[in-house]
Amino acid sequence: MAKVSLTLRRLVILNRRHNGTARRGLLVSGPPTTGKTTTLQQLGRSFHLAERDRHSGRVEHLPVVFLSVPPAATPKMLVSELARFLDLPLTTTMNQARITDIVCAALYQLGTRLVLVDDVHLLNTRTRNGAETSDQMKHLSERIPATFVFAGVALDSSPLLTGPRGAQLAGRFKTVRNPPLGHGSLAQRVAWEGLIKGMDEALRLNAHRTGALVRHAAYLHLRTGGRIGSLSALVREAAIAAILDGSEKITKALLDEIDLDELAEEASRPGRRR
């Protein structure tokens, strides 16, 4: 996460010195449930807090915007999602160009410097709608003085980076790969335990003892395959189960009773006793 934040910071500074060429951006790519959306949210949060401190006297200021690409998106649908995030009044008679102008003007006035776009793997540039929506994103990145960060599943092999449009994107965006977290080296175990520690400290169960989850770090990695989304789901469901059964604490036995998503279950099945 620290490396991604540093890369983003450099790109933001680079784009502030924009000289008319295409702005640079960031792609966050990885398998499902590996924390890509969480990465976007954390990047947005840290950037927002830093910008708020830098512009503490500014009343109307929105440093970060976030949107998800709708299924079967069209250019108008995409820019309308931005308008909804900004709570801009739209009418049914407005066309794509008009909505785009309104959104770009609002983002410029609000001083937006970071645009986070999730689920970009839904854009199939081999179709007309997908290609035109990809062009719309490029158009927005040229009009809005902001750094764009796209996140999606397996972007390296997705249609988003194929063909002439994909070559343009690949030529302007750095890729940060977001694989499942490992547990083999000391550094990997420290990072994994740090993640679990944060979840452990956030639990508000009456009988929970601080550090109880961390003691099961190796087991939790085996269960989830290092996928942040699967880990979060397991801990949250276990906490709910602990409340419902009255125990108010998460034990290994309770964790083992909970079924996870099929990806995590398939990865852990050979090493588990069912």
PDB file of C-alpha atoms in Angstrom:
ATOM      1  CA  MET A   1       0.000   0.000   0.000  1.00  0.00           C
ATOM      2  CA  ALA A   2       2.856   2.377   0.858  1.00  0.00           C
ATOM      3  CA  LYS A   3       4.457   1.785  -2.543  1.00  0.00           C
ATOM      4  CA  VAL A   4       1.163   2.477  -4.347  1.00  0.00           C
ATOM      5  CA  SER A   5       0.696   5.705  -2.357  1.00  0.00           C
ATOM      6  CA  LEU A   6       4.212   6.860  -3.226  1.00  0.00           C
ATOM      7  CA  THR A   7       3.695   6.095  -6.929  1.00  0.00           C
ATOM      8  CA  LEU A   8       0.402   7.989  -6.893  1.00  0.00           C
ATOM      9  CA  ARG A   9       1.966  10.976  -5.161  1.00  0.00           C
ATOM     10  CA  ARG A  10       4.649  11.212  -7.848  1.00  0.00           C
ATOM     11  CA  LEU A  11       2.041  11.020 -10.612  1.00  0.00           C
ATOM     12  CA  VAL A  12      -0.078  13.740  -8.993  1.00  0.00           C
ATOM     13  CA  ILE A  13       2.951  16.063  -8.823  1.00  0.00           C
ATOM     14  CA  LEU A  14       3.845  15.197 -12.417  1.00  0.00           C
ATOM     15  CA  ASN A  15       0.312  15.952 -13.607  1.00  0.00           C
ATOM     16  CA  ARG A  16       0.268  19.283 -11.787  1.00  0.00           C
ATOM     17  CA  ARG A  17       3.061  20.310 -14.174  1.00  0.00           C
ATOM     18  CA  HIS A  18       0.910  19.181 -17.093  1.00  0.00           C
ATOM     19  CA  ASN A  19       2.247  20.696 -20.310  1.00  0.00           C
ATOM     20  CA  GLY A  20      -0.453  19.738 -22.784  1.00  0.00           C
ATOM     21  CA  THR A  21       0.477  16.093 -23.320  1.00  0.00           C
ATOM     22  CA  ALA A  22      -1.683  13.260 -22.056  1.00  0.00           C
ATOM     23  CA  ARG A  23      -1.804  13.017 -18.258  1.00  0.00           C
ATOM     24  CA  ARG A  24      -0.342   9.957 -16.578  1.00  0.00           C
ATOM     25  CA  GLY A  25      -2.445   7.539 -14.545  1.00  0.00           C
ATOM     26  CA  LEU A  26      -2.458   4.347 -12.521  1.00  0.00           C
ATOM     27  CA  LEU A  27      -4.004   0.902 -13.096  1.00  0.00           C
ATOM     28  CA  VAL A  28      -4.688  -1.353 -10.105  1.00  0.00           C
ATOM     29  CA  SER A  29      -5.064  -4.911 -11.379  1.00  0.00           C
ATOM     30  CA  GLY A  30      -5.470  -8.286  -9.704  1.00  0.00           C
ATOM     31  CA  PRO A  31      -7.629 -11.386  -9.216  1.00  0.00           C
ATOM     32  CA  PRO A  32     -11.069 -11.119  -7.585  1.00  0.00           C
ATOM     33  CA  THR A  33     -11.313 -10.448  -3.803  1.00  0.00           C
ATOM     34  CA  THR A  34      -7.689  -9.282  -3.484  1.00  0.00           C
ATOM     35  CA  GLY A  35      -8.558  -5.817  -2.169  1.00  0.00           C
ATOM     36  CA  LYS A  36      -8.531  -3.632  -5.273  1.00  0.00           C
ATOM     37  CA  THR A  37     -11.563  -1.605  -4.165  1.00  0.00           C
ATOM     38  CA  THR A  38     -10.093  -1.374  -0.665  1.00  0.00           C
ATOM     39  CA  THR A  39      -6.869  -0.060  -2.196  1.00  0.00           C
ATOM     40  CA  LEU A  40      -8.818   2.615  -4.082  1.00  0.00           C
ATOM     41  CA  GLN A  41     -10.681   3.620  -0.933  1.00  0.00           C
ATOM     42  CA  GLN A  42      -7.507   3.875   1.131  1.00  0.00           C
ATOM     43  CA  LEU A  43      -5.759   5.886  -1.578  1.00  0.00           C
ATOM     44  CA  GLY A  44      -8.738   8.224  -1.748  1.00  0.00           C
ATOM     45  CA  ARG A  45      -8.950   8.615   2.017  1.00  0.00           C
ATOM     46  CA  SER A  46      -5.253   9.411   2.534  1.00  0.00           C
ATOM     47  CA  PHE A  47      -5.221  11.803  -0.440  1.00  0.00           C
ATOM     48  CA  HIS A  48      -8.388  13.543   0.759  1.00  0.00           C
ATOM     49  CA  LEU A  49      -6.962  14.077   4.261  1.00  0.00           C
ATOM     50  CA  ALA A  50      -3.681  15.418   2.887  1.00  0.00           C
ATOM     51  CA  GLU A  51      -5.446  17.818   0.510  1.00  0.00           C
ATOM     52  CA  ARG A  52      -7.830  18.960   3.256  1.00  0.00           C
ATOM     53  CA  ASP A  53      -4.843  19.951   5.389  1.00  0.00           C
ATOM     54  CA  ARG A  54      -3.197  21.766   2.467  1.00  0.00           C
ATOM     55  CA  HIS A  55      -6.395  23.734   1.678  1.00  0.00           C
ATOM     56  CA  SER A  56      -7.879  24.105   5.156  1.00  0.00           C
ATOM     57  CA  GLY A  57      -9.341  27.533   4.396  1.00  0.00           C
ATOM     58  CA  ARG A  58     -11.202  26.480   1.264  1.00  0.00           C
ATOM     59  CA  VAL A  59     -14.967  26.064   1.705  1.00  0.00           C
ATOM     60  CA  GLU A  60     -16.039  24.222  -1.447  1.00  0.00           C
ATOM     61  CA  HIS A  61     -13.340  21.661  -2.081  1.00  0.00           C
ATOM     62  CA  LEU A  62     -13.665  18.039  -3.255  1.00  0.00           C
ATOM     63  CA  PRO A  63     -10.171  16.582  -3.801  1.00  0.00           C
ATOM     64  CA  VAL A  64     -11.349  13.035  -4.623  1.00  0.00           C
ATOM     65  CA  VAL A  65     -14.249  11.528  -6.549  1.00  0.00           C
ATOM     66  CA  PHE A  66     -15.120   7.839  -6.824  1.00  0.00           C
ATOM     67  CA  LEU A  67     -17.302   5.930  -9.253  1.00  0.00           C
ATOM     68  CA  SER A  68     -17.845   2.381 -10.456  1.00  0.00           C
ATOM     69  CA  VAL A  69     -18.284   1.566 -14.134  1.00  0.00           C
ATOM     70  CA  PRO A  70     -21.912   0.451 -14.648  1.00  0.00           C
ATOM     71  CA  PRO A  71     -22.559  -2.850 -16.477  1.00  0.00           C
ATOM     72  CA  ALA A  72     -22.904  -2.361 -20.249  1.00  0.00           C
ATOM     73  CA  ALA A  73     -21.871   1.261 -19.735  1.00  0.00           C
ATOM     74  CA  THR A  74     -22.329   3.948 -22.365  1.00  0.00           C
ATOM     75  CA  PRO A  75     -20.487   7.293 -22.380  1.00  0.00           C
ATOM     76  CA  LYS A  76     -23.612   9.048 -21.097  1.00  0.00           C
ATOM     77  CA  MET A  77     -24.078   6.499 -18.306  1.00  0.00           C
ATOM     78  CA  LEU A  78     -20.473   6.976 -17.177  1.00  0.00           C
ATOM     79  CA  VAL A  79     -20.590  10.760 -17.001  1.00  0.00           C
ATOM     80  CA  SER A  80     -24.028  10.591 -15.393  1.00  0.00           C
ATOM     81  CA  GLU A  81     -22.506   8.467 -12.603  1.00  0.00           C
ATOM     82  CA  LEU A  82     -20.053  11.295 -11.957  1.00  0.00           C
ATOM     83  CA  ALA A  83     -22.895  13.787 -11.931  1.00  0.00           C
ATOM     84  CA  ARG A  84     -24.781  11.699  -9.371  1.00  0.00           C
ATOM     85  CA  PHE A  85     -21.689  11.501  -7.161  1.00  0.00           C
ATOM     86  CA  LEU A  86     -21.494  15.301  -7.288  1.00  0.00           C
ATOM     87  CA  ASP A  87     -25.251  15.605  -6.709  1.00  0.00           C
ATOM     88  CA  LEU A  88     -25.626  17.738  -9.817  1.00  0.00           C
ATOM     89  CA  PRO A  89     -29.156  18.390 -11.105  1.00  0.00           C
ATOM     90  CA  LEU A  90     -29.711  16.622 -14.430  1.00  0.00           C
ATOM     91  CA  THR A  91     -32.723  16.627 -16.730  1.00  0.00           C
ATOM     92  CA  THR A  92     -33.834  13.932 -19.145  1.00  0.00           C
ATOM     93  CA  THR A  93     -33.331  16.304 -22.071  1.00  0.00           C
ATOM     94  CA  MET A  94     -29.585  16.732 -21.439  1.00  0.00           C
ATOM     95  CA  ASN A  95     -27.350  14.928 -23.905  1.00  0.00           C
ATOM     96  CA  GLN A  96     -23.935  13.429 -23.248  1.00  0.00           C
ATOM     97  CA  ALA A  97     -21.990  16.521 -24.306  1.00  0.00           C
ATOM     98  CA  ARG A  98     -24.041  18.812 -22.031  1.00  0.00           C
ATOM     99  CA  ILE A  99     -23.650  16.525 -18.995  1.00  0.00           C
ATOM    100  CA  THR A 100     -19.923  16.242 -19.674  1.00  0.00           C
ATOM    101  CA  ASP A 101     -19.545  20.031 -19.754  1.00  0.00           C
ATOM    102  CA  ILE A 102     -21.437  20.420 -16.469  1.00  0.00           C
ATOM    103  CA  VAL A 103     -19.414  17.677 -14.743  1.00  0.00           C
ATOM    104  CA  CYS A 104     -16.046  18.986 -15.937  1.00  0.00           C
ATOM    105  CA  ALA A 105     -16.906  22.528 -14.864  1.00  0.00           C
ATOM    106  CA  ALA A 106     -17.978  21.313 -11.418  1.00  0.00           C
ATOM    107  CA  LEU A 107     -14.852  19.223 -10.886  1.00  0.00           C
ATOM    108  CA  TYR A 108     -12.651  22.123 -11.965  1.00  0.00           C
ATOM    109  CA  GLN A 109     -14.433  24.516  -9.603  1.00  0.00           C
ATOM    110  CA  LEU A 110     -14.212  22.024  -6.700  1.00  0.00           C
ATOM    111  CA  GLY A 111     -10.485  21.534  -7.230  1.00  0.00           C
ATOM    112  CA  THR A 112     -10.709  17.784  -7.793  1.00  0.00           C
ATOM    113  CA  ARG A 113      -7.247  16.261  -8.183  1.00  0.00           C
ATOM    114  CA  LEU A 114      -7.936  12.518  -7.989  1.00  0.00           C
ATOM    115  CA  VAL A 115     -10.569  10.478  -9.872  1.00  0.00           C
ATOM    116  CA  LEU A 116     -10.951   6.841  -8.810  1.00  0.00           C
ATOM    117  CA  VAL A 117     -12.750   4.506 -11.221  1.00  0.00           C
ATOM    118  CA  ASP A 118     -13.555   0.947 -10.103  1.00  0.00           C
ATOM    119  CA  ASP A 119     -14.622  -2.109 -12.149  1.00  0.00           C
ATOM    120  CA  VAL A 120     -13.068  -0.919 -15.413  1.00  0.00           C
ATOM    121  CA  HIS A 121     -12.778  -4.579 -16.490  1.00  0.00           C
ATOM    122  CA  LEU A 122     -16.488  -4.255 -17.367  1.00  0.00           C
ATOM    123  CA  LEU A 123     -15.486  -2.091 -20.325  1.00  0.00           C
ATOM    124  CA  ASN A 124     -15.225  -4.291 -23.395  1.00  0.00           C
ATOM    125  CA  THR A 125     -13.543  -2.087 -25.990  1.00  0.00           C
ATOM    126  CA  ARG A 126     -14.352  -4.670 -28.687  1.00  0.00           C
ATOM    127  CA  THR A 127     -17.958  -3.484 -28.564  1.00  0.00           C
ATOM    128  CA  ARG A 128     -19.176  -0.106 -29.737  1.00  0.00           C
ATOM    129  CA  ASN A 129     -20.445   1.010 -26.316  1.00  0.00           C
ATOM    130  CA  GLY A 130     -17.280  -0.149 -24.588  1.00  0.00           C
ATOM    131  CA  ALA A 131     -15.024   1.582 -27.103  1.00  0.00           C
ATOM    132  CA  GLU A 132     -16.970   4.838 -26.904  1.00  0.00           C
ATOM    133  CA  THR A 133     -17.015   4.740 -23.101  1.00  0.00           C
ATOM    134  CA  SER A 134     -13.251   4.187 -23.086  1.00  0.00           C
ATOM    135  CA  ASP A 135     -12.919   7.234 -25.338  1.00  0.00           C
ATOM    136  CA  GLN A 136     -15.117   9.182 -22.908  1.00  0.00           C
ATOM    137  CA  MET A 137     -12.789   8.343 -20.009  1.00  0.00           C
ATOM    138  CA  LYS A 138      -9.803   9.508 -22.053  1.00  0.00           C
ATOM    139  CA  HIS A 139     -11.678  12.710 -22.887  1.00  0.00           C
ATOM    140  CA  LEU A 140     -12.447  13.339 -19.212  1.00  0.00           C
ATOM    141  CA  SER A 141      -8.822  12.749 -18.202  1.00  0.00           C
ATOM    142  CA  GLU A 142      -7.747  15.389 -20.721  1.00  0.00           C
ATOM    143  CA  ARG A 143     -10.319  17.974 -19.623  1.00  0.00           C
ATOM    144  CA  ILE A 144     -10.145  17.511 -15.851  1.00  0.00           C
ATOM    145  CA  PRO A 145      -6.856  18.580 -14.189  1.00  0.00           C
ATOM    146  CA  ALA A 146      -6.736  15.404 -12.112  1.00  0.00           C
ATOM    147  CA  THR A 147      -4.939  12.079 -11.887  1.00  0.00           C
ATOM    148  CA  PHE A 148      -7.056   9.048 -12.817  1.00  0.00           C
ATOM    149  CA  VAL A 149      -6.722   5.671 -11.094  1.00  0.00           C
ATOM    150  CA  PHE A 150      -8.513   2.692 -12.661  1.00  0.00           C
ATOM    151  CA  ALA A 151      -9.056  -0.626 -10.873  1.00  0.00           C
ATOM    152  CA  GLY A 152     -10.346  -3.926 -12.210  1.00  0.00           C
ATOM    153  CA  VAL A 153      -9.946  -7.681 -12.464  1.00  0.00           C
ATOM    154  CA  ALA A 154      -6.997  -8.982 -14.520  1.00  0.00           C
ATOM    155  CA  LEU A 155      -6.606  -5.790 -16.536  1.00  0.00           C
ATOM    156  CA  ASP A 156      -3.391  -7.106 -18.113  1.00  0.00           C
ATOM    157  CA  SER A 157      -5.411  -9.583 -20.175  1.00  0.00           C
ATOM    158  CA  SER A 158      -8.653  -7.605 -20.471  1.00  0.00           C
ATOM    159  CA  PRO A 159      -9.952  -5.998 -23.688  1.00  0.00           C
ATOM    160  CA  LEU A 160      -9.293  -2.611 -22.060  1.00  0.00           C
ATOM    161  CA  LEU A 161      -5.603  -2.804 -22.995  1.00  0.00           C
ATOM    162  CA  THR A 162      -6.006  -4.323 -26.471  1.00  0.00           C
ATOM    163  CA  GLY A 163      -6.120  -2.607 -29.850  1.00  0.00           C
ATOM    164  CA  PRO A 164      -5.251   1.031 -30.622  1.00  0.00           C
ATOM    165  CA  ARG A 165      -7.275   2.376 -27.686  1.00  0.00           C
ATOM    166  CA  GLY A 166      -5.622  -0.067 -25.322  1.00  0.00           C
ATOM    167  CA  ALA A 167      -2.186   0.908 -26.607  1.00  0.00           C
ATOM    168  CA  GLN A 168      -2.941   4.570 -25.825  1.00  0.00           C
ATOM    169  CA  LEU A 169      -3.990   3.677 -22.308  1.00  0.00           C
ATOM    170  CA  ALA A 170      -1.017   1.367 -21.747  1.00  0.00           C
ATOM    171  CA  GLY A 171       1.280   4.152 -22.911  1.00  0.00           C
ATOM    172  CA  ARG A 172       0.000   6.576 -20.249  1.00  0.00           C
ATOM    173  CA  PHE A 173      -0.791   4.373 -17.263  1.00  0.00           C
ATOM    174  CA  LYS A 174       1.441   2.503 -14.829  1.00  0.00           C
ATOM    175  CA  THR A 175       0.168  -0.864 -13.609  1.00  0.00           C
ATOM    176  CA  VAL A 176       0.165  -1.836  -9.944  1.00  0.00           C
ATOM    177  CA  ARG A 177      -0.561  -5.542  -9.520  1.00  0.00           C
ATOM    178  CA  ASN A 178      -2.638  -6.521  -6.517  1.00  0.00           C
ATOM    179  CA  PRO A 179      -2.146 -10.291  -6.011  1.00  0.00           C
ATOM    180  CA  PRO A 180      -3.264 -12.221  -2.914  1.00  0.00           C
ATOM    181  CA  LEU A 181      -1.022 -11.500   0.072  1.00  0.00           C
ATOM    182  CA  GLY A 182       1.706 -14.075   0.646  1.00  0.00           C
ATOM    183  CA  HIS A 183       2.695 -15.773   3.898  1.00  0.00           C
ATOM    184  CA  GLY A 184       6.040 -17.365   3.069  1.00  0.00           C
ATOM    185  CA  SER A 185       8.608 -14.721   4.010  1.00  0.00           C
ATOM    186  CA  LEU A 186       8.946 -12.817   7.270  1.00  0.00           C
ATOM    187  CA  ALA A 187       7.960  -9.550   5.566  1.00  0.00           C
ATOM    188  CA  GLN A 188       4.829 -11.175   4.118  1.00  0.00           C
ATOM    189  CA  ARG A 189       3.823 -12.590   7.497  1.00  0.00           C
ATOM    190  CA  VAL A 190       4.344  -9.215   9.170  1.00  0.00           C
ATOM    191  CA  ALA A 191       2.152  -7.505   6.545  1.00  0.00           C
ATOM    192  CA  TRP A 192      -0.569 -10.166   6.871  1.00  0.00           C
ATOM    193  CA  GLU A 193      -0.559  -9.993  10.661  1.00  0.00           C
ATOM    194  CA  GLY A 194      -0.710  -6.205  10.500  1.00  0.00           C
ATOM    195  CA  LEU A 195      -3.858  -6.435   8.397  1.00  0.00           C
ATOM    196  CA  ILE A 196      -5.449  -8.893  10.833  1.00  0.00           C
ATOM    197  CA  LYS A 197      -4.409  -6.749  13.790  1.00  0.00           C
ATOM    198  CA  GLY A 198      -6.372  -3.841  12.361  1.00  0.00           C
ATOM    199  CA  MET A 199      -9.478  -6.031  12.088  1.00  0.00           C
ATOM    200  CA  ASP A 200      -8.852  -7.442  15.566  1.00  0.00           C
ATOM    201  CA  GLU A 201      -8.734  -3.970  17.108  1.00  0.00           C
ATOM    202  CA  ALA A 202     -11.926  -2.952  15.326  1.00  0.00           C
ATOM    203  CA  LEU A 203     -13.990  -5.776  16.878  1.00  0.00           C
ATOM    204  CA  ARG A 204     -16.503  -4.688  19.524  1.00  0.00           C
ATOM    205  CA  LEU A 205     -17.457  -8.076  20.964  1.00  0.00           C
ATOM    206  CA  ASN A 206     -17.948  -8.131  24.732  1.00  0.00           C
ATOM    207  CA  ALA A 207     -15.824 -11.237  25.327  1.00  0.00           C
ATOM    208  CA  HIS A 208     -13.181 -10.475  22.696  1.00  0.00           C
ATOM    209  CA  ARG A 209      -9.587 -10.278  23.889  1.00  0.00           C
ATOM    210  CA  THR A 210      -7.204  -8.069  21.932  1.00  0.00           C
ATOM    211  CA  GLY A 211      -4.889 -10.164  19.763  1.00  0.00           C
ATOM    212  CA  ALA A 212      -7.174 -13.199  19.584  1.00  0.00           C
ATOM    213  CA  LEU A 213      -7.434 -12.999  15.789  1.00  0.00           C
ATOM    214  CA  VAL A 214      -3.707 -12.405  15.322  1.00  0.00           C
ATOM    215  CA  ARG A 215      -2.964 -15.739  17.013  1.00  0.00           C
ATOM    216  CA  HIS A 216      -4.832 -17.428  14.158  1.00  0.00           C
ATOM    217  CA  ALA A 217      -2.983 -15.528  11.381  1.00  0.00           C
ATOM    218  CA  ALA A 218      -1.569 -18.644   9.691  1.00  0.00           C
ATOM    219  CA  TYR A 219      -4.948 -20.383   9.821  1.00  0.00           C
ATOM    220  CA  LEU A 220      -6.704 -17.313   8.398  1.00  0.00           C
ATOM    221  CA  HIS A 221      -4.233 -17.208   5.520  1.00  0.00           C
ATOM    222  CA  LEU A 222      -4.875 -20.887   4.811  1.00  0.00           C
ATOM    223  CA  ARG A 223      -8.637 -20.307   4.838  1.00  0.00           C
ATOM    224  CA  THR A 224      -8.612 -17.232   2.601  1.00  0.00           C
ATOM    225  CA  GLY A 225      -5.577 -17.752   0.370  1.00  0.00           C
ATOM    226  CA  GLY A 226      -4.403 -14.253   1.284  1.00  0.00           C
ATOM    227  CA  ARG A 227      -7.428 -12.572  -0.316  1.00  0.00           C
ATOM    228  CA  ILE A 228      -8.421  -9.453   1.586  1.00  0.00           C
ATOM    229  CA  GLY A 229     -12.055  -9.617   0.497  1.00  0.00           C
ATOM    230  CA  SER A 230     -12.399 -13.210   1.700  1.00  0.00           C
ATOM    231  CA  LEU A 231     -10.681 -12.376   4.992  1.00  0.00           C
ATOM    232  CA  SER A 232     -12.983  -9.429   5.631  1.00  0.00           C
ATOM    233  CA  ALA A 233     -16.063 -11.528   4.865  1.00  0.00           C
ATOM    234  CA  LEU A 234     -14.890 -14.336   7.170  1.00  0.00           C
ATOM    235  CA  VAL A 235     -14.195 -12.038  10.130  1.00  0.00           C
ATOM    236  CA  ARG A 236     -17.425 -10.064   9.735  1.00  0.00           C
ATOM    237  CA  GLU A 237     -19.579 -13.193   9.438  1.00  0.00           C
ATOM    238  CA  ALA A 238     -17.816 -14.750  12.430  1.00  0.00           C
ATOM    239  CA  ALA A 239     -18.504 -11.596  14.477  1.00  0.00           C
ATOM    240  CA  ILE A 240     -22.199 -11.776  13.560  1.00  0.00           C
ATOM    241  CA  ALA A 241     -22.300 -15.469  14.483  1.00  0.00           C
ATOM    242  CA  ALA A 242     -20.632 -14.694  17.836  1.00  0.00           C
ATOM    243  CA  ILE A 243     -23.302 -12.096  18.604  1.00  0.00           C
ATOM    244  CA  LEU A 244     -26.163 -14.388  17.594  1.00  0.00           C
ATOM    245  CA  ASP A 245     -24.962 -17.378  19.631  1.00  0.00           C
ATOM    246  CA  GLY A 246     -24.209 -15.191  22.644  1.00  0.00           C
ATOM    247  CA  SER A 247     -20.517 -16.131  22.933  1.00  0.00           C
ATOM    248  CA  GLU A 248     -19.375 -12.601  21.960  1.00  0.00           C
ATOM    249  CA  LYS A 249     -15.961 -13.885  20.853  1.00  0.00           C
ATOM    250  CA  ILE A 250     -14.382 -15.366  17.721  1.00  0.00           C
ATOM    251  CA  THR A 251     -12.710 -18.755  18.131  1.00  0.00           C
ATOM    252  CA  LYS A 252     -10.970 -21.000  15.638  1.00  0.00           C
ATOM    253  CA  ALA A 253     -13.821 -23.488  15.947  1.00  0.00           C
ATOM    254  CA  LEU A 254     -16.313 -20.764  15.049  1.00  0.00           C
ATOM    255  CA  LEU A 255     -14.214 -19.640  12.083  1.00  0.00           C
ATOM    256  CA  ASP A 256     -14.025 -23.214  10.813  1.00  0.00           C
ATOM    257  CA  GLU A 257     -17.821 -23.495  10.779  1.00  0.00           C
ATOM    258  CA  ILE A 258     -18.195 -20.611   8.320  1.00  0.00           C
ATOM    259  CA  ASP A 259     -18.162 -21.297   4.592  1.00  0.00           C
ATOM    260  CA  LEU A 260     -16.471 -18.715   2.401  1.00  0.00           C
ATOM    261  CA  ASP A 261     -16.733 -17.764  -1.254  1.00  0.00           C
ATOM    262  CA  GLU A 262     -15.957 -20.570  -3.683  1.00  0.00           C
ATOM    263  CA  LEU A 263     -12.554 -19.112  -4.670  1.00  0.00           C
ATOM    264  CA  ALA A 264     -11.316 -19.181  -1.079  1.00  0.00           C
ATOM    265  CA  GLU A 265     -12.874 -22.569  -0.319  1.00  0.00           C
ATOM    266  CA  GLU A 266     -11.349 -24.150  -3.409  1.00  0.00           C
ATOM    267  CA  ALA A 267      -7.891 -22.791  -2.552  1.00  0.00           C
ATOM    268  CA  SER A 268      -8.001 -24.015   1.062  1.00  0.00           C
ATOM    269  CA  ARG A 269      -9.789 -27.321   0.536  1.00  0.00           C
ATOM    270  CA  PRO A 270      -6.681 -29.566   0.065  1.00  0.00           C
ATOM    271  CA  GLY A 271      -5.181 -28.380   3.362  1.00  0.00           C
ATOM    272  CA  ARG A 272      -8.292 -28.463   5.529  1.00  0.00           C
ATOM    273  CA  ARG A 273     -10.049 -31.199   7.433  1.00  0.00           C
ATOM    274  CA  ARG A 274     -13.757 -30.952   6.668  1.00  0.00           C
TER     275      ARG A 274
END
